[in-house]
CSV table of C-alpha atoms and ligand atoms in Angstrom, one decimal:
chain,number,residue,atom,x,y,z
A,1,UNK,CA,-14.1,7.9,43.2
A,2,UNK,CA,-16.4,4.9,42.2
A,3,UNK,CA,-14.7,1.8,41.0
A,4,UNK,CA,-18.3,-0.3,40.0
A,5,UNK,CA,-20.2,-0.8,37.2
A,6,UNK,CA,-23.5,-0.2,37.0
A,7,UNK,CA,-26.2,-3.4,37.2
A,8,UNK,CA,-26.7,-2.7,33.9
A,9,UNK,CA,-23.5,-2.6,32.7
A,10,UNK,CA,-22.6,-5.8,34.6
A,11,UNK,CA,-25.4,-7.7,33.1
A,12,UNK,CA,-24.1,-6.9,29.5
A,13,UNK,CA,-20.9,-7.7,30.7
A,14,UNK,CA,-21.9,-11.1,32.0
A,15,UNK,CA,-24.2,-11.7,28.6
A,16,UNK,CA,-21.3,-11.1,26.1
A,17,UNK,CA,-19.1,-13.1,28.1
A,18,UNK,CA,-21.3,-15.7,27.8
A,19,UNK,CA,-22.1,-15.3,24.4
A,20,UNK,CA,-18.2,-14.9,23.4
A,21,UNK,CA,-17.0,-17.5,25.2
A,22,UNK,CA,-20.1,-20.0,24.1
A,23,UNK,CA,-20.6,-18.9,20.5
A,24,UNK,CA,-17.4,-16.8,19.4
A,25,UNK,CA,-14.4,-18.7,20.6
A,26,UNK,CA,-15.2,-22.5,19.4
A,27,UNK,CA,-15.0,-21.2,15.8
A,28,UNK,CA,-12.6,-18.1,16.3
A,29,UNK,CA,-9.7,-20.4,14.8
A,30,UNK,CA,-11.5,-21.6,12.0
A,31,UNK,CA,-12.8,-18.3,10.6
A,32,UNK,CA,-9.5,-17.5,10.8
A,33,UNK,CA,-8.2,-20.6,9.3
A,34,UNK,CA,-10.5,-19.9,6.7
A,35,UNK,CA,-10.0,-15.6,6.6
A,36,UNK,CA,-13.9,-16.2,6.7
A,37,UNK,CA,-16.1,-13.3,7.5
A,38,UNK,CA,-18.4,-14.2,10.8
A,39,UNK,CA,-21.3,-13.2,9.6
A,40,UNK,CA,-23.4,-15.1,11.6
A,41,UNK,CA,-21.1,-13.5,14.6
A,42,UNK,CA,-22.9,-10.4,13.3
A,43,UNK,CA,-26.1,-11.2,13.1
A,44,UNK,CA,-25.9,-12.5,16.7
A,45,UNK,CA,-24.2,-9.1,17.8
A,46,UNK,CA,-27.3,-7.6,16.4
A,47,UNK,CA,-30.3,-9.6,18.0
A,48,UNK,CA,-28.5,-8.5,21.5
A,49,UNK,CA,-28.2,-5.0,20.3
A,50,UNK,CA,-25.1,-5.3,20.3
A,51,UNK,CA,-24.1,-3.1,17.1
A,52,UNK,CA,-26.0,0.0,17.8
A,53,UNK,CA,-24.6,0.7,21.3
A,54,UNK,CA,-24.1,4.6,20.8
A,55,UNK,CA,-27.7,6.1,19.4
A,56,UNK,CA,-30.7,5.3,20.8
A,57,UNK,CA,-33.5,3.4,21.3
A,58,UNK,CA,-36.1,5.9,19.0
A,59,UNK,CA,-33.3,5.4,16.2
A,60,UNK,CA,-33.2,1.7,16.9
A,61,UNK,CA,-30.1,1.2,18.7
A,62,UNK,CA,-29.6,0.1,22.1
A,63,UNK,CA,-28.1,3.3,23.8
A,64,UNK,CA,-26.2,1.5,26.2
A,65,UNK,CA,-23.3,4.2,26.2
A,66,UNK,CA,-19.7,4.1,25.6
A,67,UNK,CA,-18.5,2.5,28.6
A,68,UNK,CA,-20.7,-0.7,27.9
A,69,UNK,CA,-19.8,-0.2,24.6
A,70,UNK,CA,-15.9,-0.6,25.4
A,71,UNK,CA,-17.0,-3.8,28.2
A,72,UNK,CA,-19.0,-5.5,25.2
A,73,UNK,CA,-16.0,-4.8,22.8
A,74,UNK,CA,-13.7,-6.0,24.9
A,75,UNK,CA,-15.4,-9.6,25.8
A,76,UNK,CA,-16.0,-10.1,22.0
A,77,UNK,CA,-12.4,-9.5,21.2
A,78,UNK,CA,-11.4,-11.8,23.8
A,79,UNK,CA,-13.4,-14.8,22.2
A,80,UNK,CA,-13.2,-13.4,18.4
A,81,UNK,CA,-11.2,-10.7,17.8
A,82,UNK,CA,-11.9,-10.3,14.2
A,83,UNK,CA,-15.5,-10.5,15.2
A,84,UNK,CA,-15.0,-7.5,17.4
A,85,UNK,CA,-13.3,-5.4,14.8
A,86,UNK,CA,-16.6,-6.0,12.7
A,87,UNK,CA,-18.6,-3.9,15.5
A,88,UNK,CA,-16.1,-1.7,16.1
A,89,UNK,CA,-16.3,0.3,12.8
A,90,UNK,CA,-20.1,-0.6,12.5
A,91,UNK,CA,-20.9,1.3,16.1
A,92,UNK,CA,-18.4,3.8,15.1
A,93,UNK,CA,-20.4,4.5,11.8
A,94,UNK,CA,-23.8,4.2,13.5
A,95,UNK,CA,-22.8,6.9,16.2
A,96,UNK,CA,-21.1,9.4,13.2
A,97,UNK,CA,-24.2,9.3,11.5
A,98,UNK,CA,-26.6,10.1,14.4
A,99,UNK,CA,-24.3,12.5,15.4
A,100,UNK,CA,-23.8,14.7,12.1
A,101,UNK,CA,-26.4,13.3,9.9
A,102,UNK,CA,-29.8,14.6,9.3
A,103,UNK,CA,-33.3,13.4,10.6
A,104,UNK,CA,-33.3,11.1,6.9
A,105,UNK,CA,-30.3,10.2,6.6
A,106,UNK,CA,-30.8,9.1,10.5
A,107,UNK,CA,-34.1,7.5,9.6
A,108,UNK,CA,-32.6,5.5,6.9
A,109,UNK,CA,-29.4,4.1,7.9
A,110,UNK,CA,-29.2,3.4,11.6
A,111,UNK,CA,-32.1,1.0,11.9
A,112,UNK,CA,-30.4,-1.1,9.1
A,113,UNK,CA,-27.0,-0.8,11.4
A,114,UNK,CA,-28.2,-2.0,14.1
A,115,UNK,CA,-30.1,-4.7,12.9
A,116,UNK,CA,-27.7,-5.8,10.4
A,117,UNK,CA,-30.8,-5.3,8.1
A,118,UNK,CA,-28.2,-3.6,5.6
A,119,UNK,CA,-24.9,-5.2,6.7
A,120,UNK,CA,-22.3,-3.7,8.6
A,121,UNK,CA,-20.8,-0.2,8.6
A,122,UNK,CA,-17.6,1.0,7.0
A,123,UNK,CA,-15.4,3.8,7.2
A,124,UNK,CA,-13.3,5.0,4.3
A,125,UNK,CA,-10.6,7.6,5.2
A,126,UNK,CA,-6.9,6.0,4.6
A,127,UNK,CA,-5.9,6.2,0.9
A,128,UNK,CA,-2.9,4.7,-0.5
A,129,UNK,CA,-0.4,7.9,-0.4
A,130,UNK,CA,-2.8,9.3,3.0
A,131,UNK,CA,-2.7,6.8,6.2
A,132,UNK,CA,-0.9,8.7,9.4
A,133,UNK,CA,-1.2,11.9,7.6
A,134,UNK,CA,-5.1,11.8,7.0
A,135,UNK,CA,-5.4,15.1,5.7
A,136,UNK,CA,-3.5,14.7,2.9
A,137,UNK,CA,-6.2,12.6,0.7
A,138,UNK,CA,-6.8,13.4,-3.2
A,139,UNK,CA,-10.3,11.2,-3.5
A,140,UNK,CA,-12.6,14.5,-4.7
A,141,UNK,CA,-16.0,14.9,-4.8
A,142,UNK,CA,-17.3,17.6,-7.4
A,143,UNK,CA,-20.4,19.0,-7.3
A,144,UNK,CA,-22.8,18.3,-10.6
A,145,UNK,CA,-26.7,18.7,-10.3
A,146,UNK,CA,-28.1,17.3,-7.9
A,147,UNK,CA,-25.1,14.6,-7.2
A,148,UNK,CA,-21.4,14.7,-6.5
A,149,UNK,CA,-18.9,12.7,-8.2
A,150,UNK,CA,-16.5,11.1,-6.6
A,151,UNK,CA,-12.9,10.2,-7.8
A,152,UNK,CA,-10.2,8.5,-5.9
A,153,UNK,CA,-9.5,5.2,-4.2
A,154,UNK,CA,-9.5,4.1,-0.3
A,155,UNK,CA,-7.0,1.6,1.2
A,156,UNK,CA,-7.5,-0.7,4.4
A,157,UNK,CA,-11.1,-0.4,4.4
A,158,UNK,CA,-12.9,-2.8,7.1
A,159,UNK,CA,-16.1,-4.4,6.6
A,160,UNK,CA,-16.0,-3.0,2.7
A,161,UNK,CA,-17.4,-5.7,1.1
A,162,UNK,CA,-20.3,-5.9,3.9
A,163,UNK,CA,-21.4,-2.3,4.6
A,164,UNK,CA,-24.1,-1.4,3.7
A,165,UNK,CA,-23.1,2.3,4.3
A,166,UNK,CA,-19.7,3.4,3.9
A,167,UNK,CA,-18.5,6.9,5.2
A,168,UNK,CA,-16.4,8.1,2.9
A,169,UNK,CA,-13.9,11.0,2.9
A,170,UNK,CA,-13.5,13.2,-0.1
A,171,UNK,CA,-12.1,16.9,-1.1
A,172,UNK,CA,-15.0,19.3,-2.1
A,173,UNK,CA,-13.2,22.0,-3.0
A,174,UNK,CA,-9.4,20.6,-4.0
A,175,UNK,CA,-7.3,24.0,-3.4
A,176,UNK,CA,-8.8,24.7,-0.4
A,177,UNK,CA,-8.2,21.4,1.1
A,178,UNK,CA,-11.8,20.8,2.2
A,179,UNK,CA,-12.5,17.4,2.9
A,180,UNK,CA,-16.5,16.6,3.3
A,181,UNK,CA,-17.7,13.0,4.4
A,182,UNK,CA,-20.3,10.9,1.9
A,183,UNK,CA,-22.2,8.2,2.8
A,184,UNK,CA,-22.0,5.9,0.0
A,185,UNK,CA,-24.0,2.9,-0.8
A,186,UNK,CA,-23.6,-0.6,-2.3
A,187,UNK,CA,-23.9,-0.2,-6.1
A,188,UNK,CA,-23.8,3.6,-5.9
A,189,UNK,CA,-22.8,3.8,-10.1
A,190,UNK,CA,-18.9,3.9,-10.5
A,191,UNK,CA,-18.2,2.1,-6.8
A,192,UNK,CA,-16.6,-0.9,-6.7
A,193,UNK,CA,-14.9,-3.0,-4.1
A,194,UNK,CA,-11.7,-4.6,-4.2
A,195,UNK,CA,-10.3,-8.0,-3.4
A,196,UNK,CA,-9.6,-8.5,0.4
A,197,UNK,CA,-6.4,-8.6,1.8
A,198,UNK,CA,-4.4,-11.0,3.0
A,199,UNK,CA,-3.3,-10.4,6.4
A,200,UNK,CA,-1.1,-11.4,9.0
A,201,UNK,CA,-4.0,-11.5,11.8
A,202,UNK,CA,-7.9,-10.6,11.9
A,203,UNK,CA,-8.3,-12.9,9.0
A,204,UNK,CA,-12.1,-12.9,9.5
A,205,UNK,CA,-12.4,-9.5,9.0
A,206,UNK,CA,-12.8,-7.8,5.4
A,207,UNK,CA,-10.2,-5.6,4.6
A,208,UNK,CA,-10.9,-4.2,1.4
A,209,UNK,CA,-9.9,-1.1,-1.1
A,210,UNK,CA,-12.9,1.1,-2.7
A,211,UNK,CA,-12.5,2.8,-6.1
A,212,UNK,CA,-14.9,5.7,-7.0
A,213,UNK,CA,-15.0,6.1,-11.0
A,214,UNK,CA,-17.0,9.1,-11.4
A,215,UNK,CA,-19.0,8.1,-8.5
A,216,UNK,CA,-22.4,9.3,-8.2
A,217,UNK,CA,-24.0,10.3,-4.8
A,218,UNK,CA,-26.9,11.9,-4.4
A,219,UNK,CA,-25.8,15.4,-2.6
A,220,UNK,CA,-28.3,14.4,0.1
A,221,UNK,CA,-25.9,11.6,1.1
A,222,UNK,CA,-23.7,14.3,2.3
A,223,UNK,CA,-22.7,13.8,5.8
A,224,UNK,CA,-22.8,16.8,7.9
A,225,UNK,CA,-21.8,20.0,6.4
A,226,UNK,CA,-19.3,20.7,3.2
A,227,UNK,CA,-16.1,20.7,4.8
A,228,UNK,CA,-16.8,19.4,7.9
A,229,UNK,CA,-15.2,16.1,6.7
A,230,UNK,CA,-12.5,16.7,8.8
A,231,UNK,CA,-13.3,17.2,11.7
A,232,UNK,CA,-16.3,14.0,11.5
A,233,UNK,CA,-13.3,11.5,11.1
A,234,UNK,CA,-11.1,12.9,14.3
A,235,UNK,CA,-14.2,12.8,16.2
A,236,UNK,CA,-15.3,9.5,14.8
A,237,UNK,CA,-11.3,8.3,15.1
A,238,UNK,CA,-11.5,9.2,19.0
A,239,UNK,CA,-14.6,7.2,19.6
A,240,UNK,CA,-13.1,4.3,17.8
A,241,UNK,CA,-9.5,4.5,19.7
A,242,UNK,CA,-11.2,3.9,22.4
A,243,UNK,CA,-12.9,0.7,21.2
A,244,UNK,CA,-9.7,-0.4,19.5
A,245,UNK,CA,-8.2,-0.1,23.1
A,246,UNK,CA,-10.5,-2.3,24.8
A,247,UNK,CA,-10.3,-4.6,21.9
A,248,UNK,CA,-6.3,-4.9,22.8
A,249,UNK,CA,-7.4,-5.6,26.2
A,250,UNK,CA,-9.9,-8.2,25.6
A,251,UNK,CA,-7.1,-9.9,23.4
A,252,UNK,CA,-4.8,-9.6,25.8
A,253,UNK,CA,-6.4,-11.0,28.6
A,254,UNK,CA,-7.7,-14.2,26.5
A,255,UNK,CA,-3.8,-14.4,25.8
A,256,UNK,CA,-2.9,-14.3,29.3
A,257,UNK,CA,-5.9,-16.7,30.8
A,258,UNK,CA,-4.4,-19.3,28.2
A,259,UNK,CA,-1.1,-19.0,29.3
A,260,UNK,CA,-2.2,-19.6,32.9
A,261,UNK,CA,-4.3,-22.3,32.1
A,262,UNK,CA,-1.5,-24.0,29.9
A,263,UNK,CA,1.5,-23.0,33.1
A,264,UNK,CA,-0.7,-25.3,35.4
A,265,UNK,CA,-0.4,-28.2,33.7
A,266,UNK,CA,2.7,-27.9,31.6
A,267,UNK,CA,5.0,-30.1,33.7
A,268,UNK,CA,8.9,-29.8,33.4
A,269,UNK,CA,11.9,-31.0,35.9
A,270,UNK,CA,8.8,-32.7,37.9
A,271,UNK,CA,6.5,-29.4,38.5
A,272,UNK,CA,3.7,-27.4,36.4
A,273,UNK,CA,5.9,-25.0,35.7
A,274,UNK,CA,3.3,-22.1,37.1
A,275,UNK,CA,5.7,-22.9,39.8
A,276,UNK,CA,8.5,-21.1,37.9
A,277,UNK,CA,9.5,-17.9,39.3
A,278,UNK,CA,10.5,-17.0,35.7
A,279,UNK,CA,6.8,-17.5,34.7
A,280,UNK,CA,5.3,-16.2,37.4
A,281,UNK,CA,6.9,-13.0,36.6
A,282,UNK,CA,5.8,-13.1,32.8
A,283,UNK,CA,2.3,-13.5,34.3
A,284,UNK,CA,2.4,-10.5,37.2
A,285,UNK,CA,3.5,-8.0,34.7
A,286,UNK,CA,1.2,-8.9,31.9
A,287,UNK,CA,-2.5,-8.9,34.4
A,288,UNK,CA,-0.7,-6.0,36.0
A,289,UNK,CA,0.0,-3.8,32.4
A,290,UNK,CA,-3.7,-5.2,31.1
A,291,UNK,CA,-4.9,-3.6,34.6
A,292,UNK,CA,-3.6,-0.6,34.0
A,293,UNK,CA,-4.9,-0.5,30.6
A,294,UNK,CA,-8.0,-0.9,31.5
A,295,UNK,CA,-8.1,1.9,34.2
A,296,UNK,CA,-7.0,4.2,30.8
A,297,UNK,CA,-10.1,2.1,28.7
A,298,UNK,CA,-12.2,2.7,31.9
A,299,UNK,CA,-11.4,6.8,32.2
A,300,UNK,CA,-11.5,7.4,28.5
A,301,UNK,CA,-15.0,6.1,28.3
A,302,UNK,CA,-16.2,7.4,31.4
A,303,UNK,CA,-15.1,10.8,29.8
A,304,UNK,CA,-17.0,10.6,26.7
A,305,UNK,CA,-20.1,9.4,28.3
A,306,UNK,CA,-20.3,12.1,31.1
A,307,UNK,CA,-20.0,14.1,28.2
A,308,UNK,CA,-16.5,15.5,28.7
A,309,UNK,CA,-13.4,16.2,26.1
A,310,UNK,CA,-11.9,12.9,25.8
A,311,UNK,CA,-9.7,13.3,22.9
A,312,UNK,CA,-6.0,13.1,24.9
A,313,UNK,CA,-7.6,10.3,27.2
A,314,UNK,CA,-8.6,8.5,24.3
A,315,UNK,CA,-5.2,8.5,22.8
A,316,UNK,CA,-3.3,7.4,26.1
A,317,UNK,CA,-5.9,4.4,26.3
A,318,UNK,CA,-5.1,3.6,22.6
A,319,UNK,CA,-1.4,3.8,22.3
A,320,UNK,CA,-0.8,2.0,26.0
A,321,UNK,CA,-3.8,-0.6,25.6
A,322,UNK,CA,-2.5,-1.9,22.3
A,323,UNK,CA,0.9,-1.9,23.4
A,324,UNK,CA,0.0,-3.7,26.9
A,325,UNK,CA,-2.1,-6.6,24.5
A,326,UNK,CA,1.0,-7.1,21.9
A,327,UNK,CA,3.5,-7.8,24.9
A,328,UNK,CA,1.3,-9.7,26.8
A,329,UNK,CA,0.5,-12.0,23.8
A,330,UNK,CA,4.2,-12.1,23.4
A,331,UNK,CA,4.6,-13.4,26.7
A,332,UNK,CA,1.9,-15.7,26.5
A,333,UNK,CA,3.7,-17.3,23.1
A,334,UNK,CA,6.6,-17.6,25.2
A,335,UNK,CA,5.3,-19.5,28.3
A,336,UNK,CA,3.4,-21.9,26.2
A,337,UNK,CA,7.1,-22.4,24.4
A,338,UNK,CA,7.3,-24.9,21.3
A,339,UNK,CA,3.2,-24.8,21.5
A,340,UNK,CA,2.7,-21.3,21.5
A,341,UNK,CA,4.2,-21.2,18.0
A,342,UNK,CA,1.6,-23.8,16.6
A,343,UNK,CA,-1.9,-23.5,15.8
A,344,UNK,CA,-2.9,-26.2,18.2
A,345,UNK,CA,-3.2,-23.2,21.2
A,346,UNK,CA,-5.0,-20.0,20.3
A,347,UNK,CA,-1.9,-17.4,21.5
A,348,UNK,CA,-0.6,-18.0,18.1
A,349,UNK,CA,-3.3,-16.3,16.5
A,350,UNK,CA,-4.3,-14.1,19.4
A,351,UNK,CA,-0.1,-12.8,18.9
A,352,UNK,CA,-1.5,-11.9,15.2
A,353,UNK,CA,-4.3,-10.8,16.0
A,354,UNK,CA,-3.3,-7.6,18.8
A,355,UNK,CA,-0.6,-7.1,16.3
A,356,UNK,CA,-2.4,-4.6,14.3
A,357,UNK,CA,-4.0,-2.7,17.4
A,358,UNK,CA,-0.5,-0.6,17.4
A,359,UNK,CA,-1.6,0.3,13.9
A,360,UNK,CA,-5.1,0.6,13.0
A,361,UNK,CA,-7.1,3.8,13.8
A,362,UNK,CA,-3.5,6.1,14.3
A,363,UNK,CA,-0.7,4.0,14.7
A,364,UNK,CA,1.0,4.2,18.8
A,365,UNK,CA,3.5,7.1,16.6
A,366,UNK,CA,0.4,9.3,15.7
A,367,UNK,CA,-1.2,8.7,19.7
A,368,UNK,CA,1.7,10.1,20.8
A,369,UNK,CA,1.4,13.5,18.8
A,370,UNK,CA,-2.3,13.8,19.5
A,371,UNK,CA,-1.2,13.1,23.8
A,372,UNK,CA,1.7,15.5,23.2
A,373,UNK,CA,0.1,18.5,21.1
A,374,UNK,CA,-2.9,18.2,24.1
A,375,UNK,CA,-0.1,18.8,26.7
A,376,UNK,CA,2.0,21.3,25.0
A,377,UNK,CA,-0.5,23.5,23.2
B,1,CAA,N1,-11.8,16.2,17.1
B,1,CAA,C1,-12.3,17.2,16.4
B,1,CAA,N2,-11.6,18.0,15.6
B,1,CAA,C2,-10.3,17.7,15.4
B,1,CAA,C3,-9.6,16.7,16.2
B,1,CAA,C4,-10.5,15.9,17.0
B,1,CAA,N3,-10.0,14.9,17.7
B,1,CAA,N4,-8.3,16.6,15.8
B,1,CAA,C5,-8.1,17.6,15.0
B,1,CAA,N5,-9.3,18.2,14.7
B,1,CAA,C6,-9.5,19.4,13.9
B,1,CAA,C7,-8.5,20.5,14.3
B,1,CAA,O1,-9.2,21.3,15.3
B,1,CAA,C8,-8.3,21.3,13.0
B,1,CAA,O2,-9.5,22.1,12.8
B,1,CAA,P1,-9.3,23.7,12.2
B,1,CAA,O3,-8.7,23.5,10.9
B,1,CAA,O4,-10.7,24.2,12.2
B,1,CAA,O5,-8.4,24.4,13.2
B,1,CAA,C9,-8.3,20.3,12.0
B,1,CAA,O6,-9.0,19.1,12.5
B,1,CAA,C10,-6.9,19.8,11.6
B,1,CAA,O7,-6.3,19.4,12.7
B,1,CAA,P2,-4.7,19.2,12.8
B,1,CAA,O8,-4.0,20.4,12.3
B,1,CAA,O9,-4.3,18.7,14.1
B,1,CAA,O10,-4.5,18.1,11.7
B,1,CAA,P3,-3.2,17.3,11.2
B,1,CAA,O11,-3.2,17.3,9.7
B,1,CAA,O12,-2.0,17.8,11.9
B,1,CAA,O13,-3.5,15.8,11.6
B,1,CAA,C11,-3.6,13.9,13.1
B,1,CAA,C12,-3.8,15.4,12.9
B,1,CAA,C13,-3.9,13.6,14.5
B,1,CAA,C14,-2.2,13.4,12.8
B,1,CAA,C15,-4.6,13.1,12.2
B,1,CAA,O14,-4.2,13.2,10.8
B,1,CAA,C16,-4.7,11.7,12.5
B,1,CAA,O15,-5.4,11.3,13.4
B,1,CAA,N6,-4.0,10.8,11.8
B,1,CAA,C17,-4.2,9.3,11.9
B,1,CAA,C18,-5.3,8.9,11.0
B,1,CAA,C19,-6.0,7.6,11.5
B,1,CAA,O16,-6.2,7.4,12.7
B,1,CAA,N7,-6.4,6.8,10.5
B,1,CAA,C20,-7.1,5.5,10.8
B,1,CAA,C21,-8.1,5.3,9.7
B,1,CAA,S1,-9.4,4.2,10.1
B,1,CAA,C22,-8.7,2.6,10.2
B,1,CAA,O17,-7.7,2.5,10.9
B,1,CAA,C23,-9.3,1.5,9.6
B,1,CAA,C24,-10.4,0.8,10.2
B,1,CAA,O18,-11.5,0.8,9.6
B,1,CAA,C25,-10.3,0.1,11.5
């Protein structure tokens, strides 16, 4: 069993520290002071190739693989974590498309992905009666000419008002429960984006709804074939619970570096209290559960990129990764005390931040059915 990363994986580990540690964290508590969308964050990403990790270099990405992918995620979340949720769904939607789309629809949207040329990618499954239980959505999509047209409304979007390709998720044939996937386009007639939502953490991301009024997209926009809807989301979702996993990681570890940091000077009864068994404790188990939940980030992506069936491996990195970042930001609010409450530190916001990891992209309930219907089938 090998343990290292490869020199290549190293150096883009080293060049998004730098970057997220130079240009991401000085402003992460502002754009989230100001729920502002880092734009220039993405622009950034993109000039290091950094949003086009999963295709290749003929379709204009960087083909760097997953498990760069999930080191690159991870160092961005630690500096920006909202920042990081913006690439997330934009690599996720640049890999579904050069997966299951055709040599135009390739040609035509991945360049612009990558680049940023066209914005940012979205993903629009989750509907406002259809979030855990994904295959119940009602959006349809009915065929007429050479279009289809598209009723129904998404929830929970991110990036929305930003992509400049959104994948979304729609019944072709209601009775039958066949869901097809769309890629829809800013200004397609009858699509409109909603206002963003407030939230308790990721503030700089764009968390939007979508409504489709008798949408029409051109049946060539079809993603894959009719029907296959489905199964392009659960392979898309597994992808992205992988990323969402190293993003809890990335958090996490800014959380606990923060706490060290603060534990070493922090004096009380005449000692940095880093000298606290109590604390020392809090810090052990945290590094120790991020550790581990990086091993599960680590063998997930290792998986997908040799390859292999990752799905159950995906789902263990997800649901334990996220739950490993929320308690060690928890920790980390508690050893900086009175000042881990305030805004003055970052664990505040890194606390609201993770929060959302146990949620987003199949909550830690749904994990453990996918984990458990893998085992017991
Ligand atoms: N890969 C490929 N195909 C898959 C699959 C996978 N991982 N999982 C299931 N499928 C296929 C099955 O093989 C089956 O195919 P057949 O009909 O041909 O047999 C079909 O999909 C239906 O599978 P299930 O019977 O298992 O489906 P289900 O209705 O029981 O649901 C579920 C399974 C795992 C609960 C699923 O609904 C799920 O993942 N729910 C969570 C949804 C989710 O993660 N939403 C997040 C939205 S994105 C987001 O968070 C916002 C953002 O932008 C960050």
């Amino acid at each position: 069993m090998r343990f290292d990363l490869s020199d290549e994986q190293i150096q883009i580990e080293e060049m998004v520290r730098q970057l997220a540690r130079k240009a991401f964290a000085p402003k992460a508590a502002e754009i989230d002071e100001e729920s502002r969308y880092p734009e220039e964050n993405m622009r950034q990403l993109a000039e290091l190739g950094l949003l086009g990790m999963l295709f290749p270099a003929s379709r204009g990405g960087s083909e760097a693989g997953p498990l760069a992918y999930s080191i690159a995620l991870r160092e961005v979340a630690a500096g920006c974590a909202s920042t990081a949720v913006g690439m997330a769904v934009t690599n996720m939607v640049g890999e579904a498309i050069y997966r299951f789309g055709n040599e135009e629809q390739r040609r035509k949207f991945l360049p612009g992905l990558a680049t940023y040329g066209i914005g940012a990618g979205a993903f629009a499954l989750t509907e406002p009666s259809a979030g855990s239980d994904a295959g119940s959505i009602r959006t349809t999509a009915t065929e007429d000419g050479d279009h289809f047209v598209l009723n129904g409304s998404k929830v929970f979007v991110t990036n929305g008002a930003y992509a400049g390709v959104t994948i979304v998720m729609a019944l072709t044939r209601k009775d039958e429960r066949k869901i097809s996937a769309f890629l829809v386009e800013p200004g397609a007639p009858g699509f409109s984006v909603g206002k963003a939502e407030h939230k308790m953490g990721l503030k700089g991301s764009n968390t939007v709804s979508l409504a489709f009024d008798e949408c029409r997209v051109p049946k060539r926009n079809m993603l894959g074939a009719p029907g296959e809807g489905f199964k392009i989301a659960m392979t898309a979702l597994d992808g992205g619970r992988i990323g969402i996993a190293s993003q809890a990681v990335g958090i996490g570890r800014a959380a606990l570096e923060a706490a060290i940091a603060y534990a070493k000077e922090r004096k009380q009864f005449g000692q940095p209290i880093a000298g606290f068994q109590a604390i020392q404790a809090m810090v052990a188990d945290a590094a120790t559960e991020l550790d581990a939940a990086q091993m599960l980030v680590y063998r997930a992506a290792h998986l997908k990129e040799t390859g292999r069936n990752f799905t159950k491996e995906a789902s263990m990195a997800k649901v334990f990764a996220s739950e490993a970042g929320n308690r060690a930001c928890h920790k980390a609010v508690q050893i900086l005390g009175g000042y881990g409450y305030i805004r003055e530190y970052p664990v505040e916001r890194h606390l609201r931040d993770v929060r959302v990891t146990t949620i987003y992209e199949g909550t830690s309930e749904i994990q453990r059915i996918v984990i458990s219907r893998s085992l017991m089938r």
